[in-house]
Coordinates of C-alpha atoms in Angstrom, one line a residue:
M1 CA 43.0 71.7 -146.8
M2 CA 45.7 69.8 -149.6
N3 CA 45.8 66.8 -148.9
Y4 CA 42.1 66.8 -149.5
I5 CA 42.5 68.5 -152.1
K6 CA 44.9 65.9 -153.5
K7 CA 42.8 63.3 -152.8
L8 CA 40.1 64.5 -154.8
L9 CA 42.4 65.0 -157.4
Y10 CA 43.0 61.4 -157.7
V11 CA 39.8 59.8 -158.1
L12 CA 39.3 62.5 -160.9
L13 CA 42.1 60.8 -162.3
I14 CA 40.1 57.1 -162.3
F15 CA 37.4 58.5 -163.2
C16 CA 38.9 60.2 -166.3
V17 CA 40.8 56.1 -166.7
Q18 CA 38.0 54.3 -166.7
Q19 CA 36.3 56.3 -169.1
T20 CA 38.6 56.6 -171.9
F21 CA 39.0 52.9 -173.0
G22 CA 36.4 51.3 -174.7
Q23 CA 34.0 53.9 -175.3
K24 CA 32.2 54.2 -178.7
V25 CA 29.5 56.6 -179.9
L26 CA 25.5 55.6 -179.1
T27 CA 24.0 57.3 -182.2
K28 CA 20.5 58.3 -182.0
K29 CA 19.6 55.8 -185.1
E30 CA 21.4 52.8 -183.5
A31 CA 19.6 53.5 -180.1
L32 CA 16.3 53.6 -181.5
E33 CA 16.6 50.5 -183.4
M34 CA 18.1 48.4 -180.0
A35 CA 14.6 49.6 -177.9
L36 CA 12.2 48.9 -180.9
E37 CA 14.0 45.2 -181.1
N38 CA 14.4 44.4 -177.3
N39 CA 11.9 47.2 -175.0
Y40 CA 9.6 45.5 -172.7
G41 CA 7.2 47.4 -173.4
V42 CA 6.9 46.9 -177.2
K43 CA 7.5 43.8 -177.0
V44 CA 4.3 43.4 -174.5
A45 CA 2.7 45.4 -177.5
N46 CA 3.2 43.4 -180.1
N47 CA 2.6 40.3 -178.1
N48 CA -0.7 41.6 -177.5
L49 CA -0.9 42.8 -181.9
E50 CA -0.5 39.3 -182.5
I51 CA -3.1 37.5 -180.0
A52 CA -5.5 40.6 -181.5
K53 CA -4.5 38.8 -184.8
N54 CA -5.8 35.5 -184.1
N55 CA -8.9 36.1 -182.6
S56 CA -9.6 38.3 -185.9
S57 CA -8.8 35.0 -188.0
V58 CA -11.6 33.8 -189.6
Y59 CA -11.0 30.9 -187.2
N60 CA -13.0 32.4 -184.5
S61 CA -15.5 33.6 -186.6
G62 CA -18.6 31.2 -186.6
F63 CA -18.4 31.3 -190.4
L64 CA -16.6 27.4 -190.0
P65 CA -18.6 24.4 -189.7
T66 CA -18.1 22.0 -186.7
L67 CA -16.9 18.6 -187.4
S68 CA -16.7 15.8 -184.6
A69 CA -16.0 12.0 -184.7
N70 CA -18.0 10.1 -182.1
A71 CA -18.0 6.3 -181.7
G72 CA -18.9 4.1 -178.6
A73 CA -19.9 -0.1 -177.6
D74 CA -22.3 -1.1 -175.0
Y75 CA -22.6 -4.3 -173.8
S76 CA -25.2 -5.9 -170.9
N77 CA -26.0 -9.5 -169.8
D78 CA -29.5 -9.8 -168.7
N79 CA -31.8 -12.3 -166.6
Q80 CA -35.0 -12.4 -168.7
E81 CA -38.3 -14.2 -168.8
I82 CA -40.1 -14.7 -172.2
V83 CA -43.8 -15.4 -171.8
E84 CA -45.3 -17.0 -174.8
Q85 CA -47.9 -16.5 -177.1
G86 CA -50.9 -18.0 -176.5
S87 CA -49.7 -20.4 -173.9
G88 CA -48.8 -18.0 -171.2
D89 CA -45.7 -19.9 -170.0
V90 CA -43.0 -18.1 -168.6
R91 CA -39.0 -19.2 -169.8
P92 CA -36.2 -17.8 -168.2
V93 CA -33.2 -17.3 -170.1
D94 CA -29.6 -16.3 -167.3
G95 CA -27.1 -14.3 -169.2
A96 CA -28.6 -13.2 -172.1
E97 CA -26.1 -11.0 -173.9
S98 CA -27.1 -8.1 -175.7
K99 CA -24.0 -6.1 -177.9
S100 CA -24.3 -2.7 -179.7
Y101 CA -21.4 -0.9 -181.5
N102 CA -21.5 2.8 -183.0
A103 CA -19.2 5.9 -184.5
S104 CA -20.2 8.7 -187.1
L105 CA -19.2 11.5 -188.4
D106 CA -21.3 14.6 -187.4
L107 CA -20.8 18.1 -189.0
D108 CA -22.8 21.1 -187.9
Y109 CA -23.3 24.4 -189.4
T110 CA -25.2 27.8 -188.9
L111 CA -27.0 29.4 -191.6
F112 CA -27.9 31.7 -190.4
D113 CA -28.1 33.8 -187.3
G114 CA -29.3 37.4 -187.7
F115 CA -26.1 38.6 -188.7
G116 CA -24.4 38.2 -185.5
R117 CA -21.9 36.1 -186.3
K118 CA -21.4 38.9 -188.7
Y119 CA -20.9 42.0 -187.2
N120 CA -18.9 40.2 -184.7
Y121 CA -16.7 39.3 -187.2
Q122 CA -16.2 42.5 -187.8
Q123 CA -15.9 43.6 -184.5
L124 CA -13.0 41.5 -184.2
K125 CA -11.8 42.9 -187.0
E126 CA -11.7 47.0 -185.1
T127 CA -10.6 45.8 -181.6
Y128 CA -7.4 44.4 -184.4
N129 CA -7.2 47.7 -185.6
L130 CA -7.3 49.3 -182.2
T131 CA -5.0 46.9 -180.7
E132 CA -2.2 48.0 -183.7
L133 CA -3.3 51.7 -182.9
Q134 CA -2.3 50.8 -179.4
A135 CA 0.9 49.1 -179.5
R136 CA 1.0 52.5 -181.8
E137 CA 0.5 53.8 -178.7
A138 CA 3.8 52.1 -177.0
I139 CA 6.0 52.8 -179.7
E140 CA 5.6 56.3 -179.8
N141 CA 5.3 56.6 -175.9
M142 CA 9.3 54.5 -176.3
Y143 CA 10.2 57.1 -178.4
L144 CA 9.9 60.1 -176.0
Q145 CA 10.5 57.4 -172.9
L146 CA 14.4 56.7 -174.9
F147 CA 15.1 60.1 -175.6
N148 CA 14.3 62.2 -172.8
V149 CA 17.3 59.1 -171.3
Y150 CA 18.6 60.0 -174.4
F151 CA 19.2 63.9 -174.4
Q152 CA 19.5 63.6 -170.4
I153 CA 22.7 61.6 -170.7
A154 CA 23.9 64.1 -173.8
R155 CA 23.0 67.1 -171.4
L156 CA 25.4 65.3 -168.8
S157 CA 27.7 65.3 -171.3
E158 CA 28.9 68.2 -171.9
N159 CA 28.2 69.9 -169.0
T160 CA 30.5 67.0 -167.1
N161 CA 32.7 68.1 -169.7
N162 CA 32.1 72.0 -168.8
L163 CA 32.7 71.1 -165.5
Q164 CA 35.6 69.4 -166.1
E165 CA 37.0 73.1 -168.0
A166 CA 36.4 75.0 -165.3
L167 CA 37.8 72.4 -163.1
D168 CA 41.6 72.8 -164.9
V169 CA 40.7 76.3 -165.1
S170 CA 40.0 76.1 -161.3
K171 CA 43.7 74.4 -160.7
Q172 CA 45.0 76.9 -163.2
R173 CA 44.6 79.4 -160.4
L174 CA 45.6 77.4 -157.6
E175 CA 49.0 76.6 -159.3
R176 CA 49.1 79.8 -159.7
A177 CA 47.9 81.4 -155.9
K178 CA 51.2 78.7 -154.0
Y179 CA 53.8 80.8 -156.5
Q180 CA 52.4 83.7 -155.4
Y181 CA 52.1 82.6 -152.1
E182 CA 55.6 81.7 -151.6
Y183 CA 57.5 84.1 -153.5
G184 CA 55.2 86.7 -151.0
Q185 CA 52.6 88.3 -154.3
T186 CA 49.4 87.5 -152.5
T187 CA 47.6 86.6 -149.4
K188 CA 47.3 83.4 -147.3
L189 CA 43.8 84.8 -148.2
E190 CA 44.1 84.2 -152.2
L191 CA 45.3 81.1 -152.1
L192 CA 42.7 79.7 -149.5
N193 CA 39.8 81.0 -152.3
A194 CA 41.8 79.0 -155.1
E195 CA 41.7 76.4 -153.3
V196 CA 38.1 76.4 -152.0
D197 CA 37.3 77.0 -155.2
V198 CA 39.1 74.0 -156.8
N199 CA 37.6 71.6 -154.1
N200 CA 34.4 73.0 -155.0
D201 CA 34.5 72.6 -158.8
S202 CA 36.1 68.9 -158.0
I203 CA 32.6 67.8 -156.2
N204 CA 30.6 69.5 -159.1
Y205 CA 32.2 67.5 -161.5
I206 CA 32.0 64.2 -159.9
S207 CA 28.7 64.4 -158.3
T208 CA 27.8 65.4 -162.3
R209 CA 29.7 62.7 -163.6
Q210 CA 28.3 60.3 -161.5
L211 CA 24.8 61.2 -162.0
Y212 CA 26.1 60.9 -166.1
L213 CA 26.9 57.1 -165.2
N214 CA 23.6 56.5 -163.6
T215 CA 20.8 57.9 -166.0
K216 CA 23.7 56.2 -168.6
R217 CA 22.6 52.7 -167.0
D218 CA 18.6 54.1 -167.0
L219 CA 18.9 54.3 -170.7
N220 CA 19.7 50.4 -171.1
I221 CA 16.8 50.0 -169.5
V222 CA 15.1 51.2 -171.7
L223 CA 17.2 49.9 -174.7
G224 CA 16.3 46.8 -172.8
V225 CA 19.7 45.4 -172.9
Q226 CA 20.9 43.7 -169.5
N227 CA 24.9 44.1 -169.8
D228 CA 26.3 47.9 -169.5
I229 CA 27.2 49.3 -172.3
N230 CA 30.1 51.9 -172.2
Y231 CA 29.6 54.2 -174.7
N232 CA 28.8 57.8 -175.6
V233 CA 25.8 59.2 -176.8
E234 CA 25.8 62.3 -179.7
T235 CA 25.3 66.0 -177.8
D236 CA 23.9 67.5 -181.7
V237 CA 20.4 68.0 -181.6
N238 CA 18.9 69.5 -185.3
F239 CA 15.8 71.0 -184.7
V240 CA 13.1 70.0 -188.0
S241 CA 10.7 72.2 -190.3
L242 CA 7.3 72.5 -188.3
M243 CA 4.3 73.3 -190.3
S244 CA 2.1 75.6 -189.0
F245 CA -0.1 76.0 -186.0
D246 CA -3.2 75.5 -188.2
D247 CA -1.6 72.4 -190.3
L248 CA -0.3 70.7 -187.1
L249 CA -3.8 70.8 -186.0
V250 CA -5.1 69.2 -189.3
K251 CA -2.1 66.7 -189.1
A252 CA -3.9 66.3 -185.5
H253 CA -6.9 65.3 -186.3
E254 CA -6.0 63.0 -188.9
N255 CA -3.4 61.0 -186.9
N256 CA -3.1 62.2 -184.1
V257 CA -3.0 57.5 -181.5
I258 CA -5.6 59.1 -179.1
L259 CA -8.1 60.0 -181.7
R260 CA -7.6 57.4 -183.3
Q261 CA -8.2 54.7 -180.0
N262 CA -11.7 56.8 -180.0
E263 CA -12.7 56.1 -183.0
K264 CA -11.9 52.7 -183.4
N265 CA -13.7 52.3 -180.1
I266 CA -16.5 53.8 -181.5
A267 CA -17.0 51.4 -184.3
I268 CA -16.4 48.5 -182.3
S269 CA -20.0 50.1 -180.4
E270 CA -22.0 50.5 -183.0
F271 CA -21.3 46.6 -183.9
D272 CA -22.6 45.6 -181.0
I273 CA -25.6 47.7 -181.4
K274 CA -26.0 45.1 -183.9
I275 CA -24.9 42.1 -182.9
N276 CA -27.7 42.4 -179.7
K277 CA -30.1 43.2 -182.3
S278 CA -29.7 39.9 -184.2
S279 CA -31.1 38.3 -180.9
F280 CA -34.0 39.1 -182.3
L281 CA -34.0 36.7 -185.2
P282 CA -34.4 33.9 -186.0
K283 CA -31.4 31.1 -186.2
A284 CA -31.4 27.8 -188.7
T285 CA -29.1 25.3 -188.3
L286 CA -27.4 22.9 -189.8
S287 CA -27.3 19.0 -188.6
S288 CA -25.9 15.9 -190.7
S289 CA -24.3 12.9 -189.7
Y290 CA -22.6 9.5 -191.7
G291 CA -22.8 6.6 -189.4
W292 CA -22.4 2.7 -188.6
N293 CA -24.4 1.1 -186.3
K294 CA -24.0 -2.8 -185.2
N295 CA -26.8 -4.7 -182.6
I296 CA -25.7 -8.2 -181.5
N297 CA -29.5 -9.2 -179.9
P298 CA -29.6 -12.4 -177.9
S299 CA -31.3 -15.4 -178.4
T300 CA -34.8 -14.1 -177.4
Q301 CA -34.9 -11.8 -180.0
F302 CA -36.4 -11.9 -182.7
T303 CA -33.6 -10.7 -185.3
A304 CA -29.8 -11.6 -184.1
E305 CA -28.2 -9.0 -185.2
F306 CA -28.3 -5.8 -187.3
R307 CA -26.3 -3.5 -189.3
S308 CA -26.9 0.3 -189.8
I309 CA -24.5 2.8 -192.2
G310 CA -26.1 5.7 -194.2
L311 CA -26.4 9.6 -193.9
S312 CA -28.7 11.8 -192.0
A313 CA -29.1 15.0 -192.1
G314 CA -31.9 17.9 -190.9
I315 CA -32.1 21.6 -190.8
N316 CA -33.2 23.3 -187.8
L317 CA -35.2 27.1 -187.3
S318 CA -35.0 29.0 -183.8
W319 CA -36.9 31.9 -182.8
N320 CA -36.7 33.3 -179.4
L321 CA -40.4 35.2 -180.1
F322 CA -39.6 36.5 -176.0
D323 CA -36.5 36.6 -174.0
G324 CA -38.4 38.3 -170.7
G325 CA -36.7 41.5 -171.6
S326 CA -32.8 40.6 -172.2
S327 CA -31.6 41.2 -175.7
K328 CA -33.4 44.6 -175.0
T329 CA -31.4 45.9 -172.3
K330 CA -28.9 44.7 -173.5
V331 CA -29.2 47.0 -176.9
A332 CA -30.5 50.2 -174.7
N333 CA -26.9 49.6 -172.1
A334 CA -25.3 49.0 -175.7
K335 CA -26.8 52.8 -177.2
I336 CA -25.7 54.2 -174.5
A337 CA -21.7 52.7 -174.1
L338 CA -22.0 54.5 -177.8
E339 CA -22.4 57.5 -176.6
N340 CA -20.0 57.5 -174.2
Q341 CA -17.0 56.5 -176.5
K342 CA -18.5 59.4 -178.3
I343 CA -18.5 62.5 -175.7
L344 CA -15.1 60.6 -175.0
K345 CA -14.0 62.1 -178.7
E346 CA -15.5 65.0 -178.0
Q347 CA -13.5 65.8 -174.7
Q348 CA -10.3 64.1 -175.9
T349 CA -10.2 66.8 -179.6
E350 CA -10.7 69.7 -177.2
T351 CA -8.6 68.6 -175.2
L352 CA -5.8 67.7 -177.7
E353 CA -6.9 70.8 -179.5
N354 CA -5.4 72.8 -175.9
T355 CA -2.3 70.6 -175.8
L356 CA -1.4 71.2 -179.3
K357 CA -1.4 75.1 -178.6
N358 CA -0.2 75.0 -175.9
T359 CA 3.1 72.6 -176.6
Y360 CA 3.4 75.0 -180.0
E361 CA 3.9 78.3 -178.0
A362 CA 5.7 77.0 -175.7
Y363 CA 8.7 74.8 -178.7
N364 CA 8.3 78.3 -180.4
N365 CA 9.4 79.8 -176.3
A366 CA 12.2 77.6 -176.1
L367 CA 13.2 78.1 -179.9
F368 CA 13.7 81.8 -178.3
V369 CA 15.2 80.6 -175.4
F370 CA 17.7 78.9 -177.4
D371 CA 18.8 81.2 -179.9
A372 CA 18.6 83.6 -176.1
Q373 CA 21.2 81.8 -174.1
K374 CA 23.7 81.4 -177.8
R375 CA 24.4 84.7 -177.6
N376 CA 24.3 84.5 -173.6
V377 CA 27.5 82.7 -174.0
A378 CA 28.7 83.8 -176.4
T379 CA 28.4 87.2 -174.4
N380 CA 29.6 85.8 -170.7
Q381 CA 33.0 84.2 -172.7
N382 CA 33.9 87.0 -174.6
N383 CA 33.9 88.4 -170.7
F384 CA 35.3 85.7 -169.5
E385 CA 38.7 85.8 -171.2
R386 CA 38.7 89.6 -171.1
T387 CA 39.1 89.1 -166.8
Q388 CA 41.4 85.6 -167.2
E389 CA 43.6 88.7 -169.3
Q390 CA 43.5 91.0 -166.6
Y391 CA 43.4 88.6 -164.0
K392 CA 47.0 87.2 -164.9
L393 CA 48.0 90.8 -165.1
G394 CA 47.1 91.2 -162.2
Q395 CA 44.2 93.4 -162.7
V396 CA 41.2 92.2 -161.6
S397 CA 40.7 90.4 -158.1
S398 CA 40.7 86.6 -157.8
I399 CA 36.8 87.3 -156.7
E400 CA 35.4 88.5 -159.9
F401 CA 37.6 86.4 -162.1
R402 CA 35.7 83.9 -160.0
Q403 CA 32.2 85.5 -160.8
A404 CA 32.8 86.2 -164.1
Q405 CA 33.9 82.3 -164.1
I406 CA 30.7 80.9 -162.5
N407 CA 29.0 83.4 -165.1
Y408 CA 31.0 81.8 -168.1
L409 CA 29.8 78.0 -167.2
N410 CA 26.2 79.1 -166.2
A411 CA 25.5 80.6 -169.3
R412 CA 26.6 76.9 -170.7
T413 CA 25.1 75.1 -168.7
A414 CA 21.3 76.9 -169.4
L415 CA 22.1 76.7 -173.1
N416 CA 23.2 72.5 -172.7
D417 CA 19.5 72.7 -170.7
A418 CA 17.9 75.4 -173.1
K419 CA 18.9 72.5 -175.8
Y420 CA 17.8 69.8 -175.2
D421 CA 14.3 70.9 -173.5
A422 CA 14.0 72.6 -176.8
K423 CA 14.7 69.3 -178.9
L424 CA 12.1 67.0 -175.7
V425 CA 8.9 69.6 -176.8
E426 CA 9.6 69.5 -180.4
L427 CA 9.1 65.8 -180.2
E428 CA 5.5 65.8 -177.8
L429 CA 4.4 68.3 -181.0
L430 CA 5.2 65.6 -183.2
Q431 CA 3.4 63.1 -181.1
L432 CA 0.7 65.0 -180.9
S433 CA 0.3 65.6 -184.4
G434 CA 0.7 61.9 -184.8
E435 CA 3.9 63.0 -187.6
I436 CA 6.6 61.3 -184.2
L437 CA 6.8 57.7 -186.1
N438 CA 7.3 59.7 -189.6
M439 CA 10.5 61.6 -188.1
S440 CA 14.9 59.8 -188.9
F441 CA 17.1 60.4 -185.9

């Protein structure tokens, strides 16, 4: 048993030496800045936003004309027969060559398309706004993911320290039991109990420490950092002064990112109806060309060579009077799609109100539990210190001392859980109300 405990203590020493050097404190603000720059999900969201920006530019609107350059050359070599006028004699001509060359600049422009491109351009703008909100949603989700892992590290860091202190106390108790046993002041059972408690505390410490290191590697994924960073995290937590539930509800209706996306989807669906209705109206297009042509004719032609250069232009008007009902069907389906978007917004609004209320109550309960756990820690600390003094005087048994020690450790662990749980619920509440990106960390 003693050799096993020595091995455990050696492992603990290696852990402590490895973690002592080269560590820095990664603040919440620094972690957030790193994630905003390097997080993979945020990068993808920003790239999608750039695509939407390109799609919503005037170059993708159909409002600009198209200009093309064309050039060509033709050659022919024919055997021809010429019938003389009057006499009717036939004269064969072998190898009659003809050549033609042409070049032109062609301009095409849609003068009117039933307002289709106007509504399409406006729809592209709304699509960009929707993508912007989707990028914001990705960032908000990254905030929650980041601080879930960050505060888990902080929680495990404090729990590890608490377990280290408990282990130190247990080792002191073991040393005391050794001396007492050697001088015949205690029993072998008392010594064995002390050894078992050191063994259990060592295992708990090593297991929590390993989980702590694993979670730090998880944070590197969220930060978008490929190499391991040897750091500690902040363990202090500051709670913000939240508004009343009614004020939070107003904020949620105004700023919640999901509701805002619902609104943009409704606007996009409205433009779908207008775009499809534009097919009922006539269309007018302008075509113009500035060209050069040269023809070299064989000797059988009256004109040996012909050249032309000049401008031509024309306007074309078309009106699709009946397309088999395709446009009518598209309009009808677009109206149904719009109705679906309105239903989804109504559903999302009710869900948001319910979730916000539940989260608000959970937050108040979490704060109450946090305050209660602080009082519980103070009580258990007082009880542990008194029991420890009485144990040293031999007035309480090792079992009573161990129970006081465990109660104190559990109370501190529960306090850490309550603190970070309350903070994470607060962040969820801020996200629901659309205020999480406005907070400073």
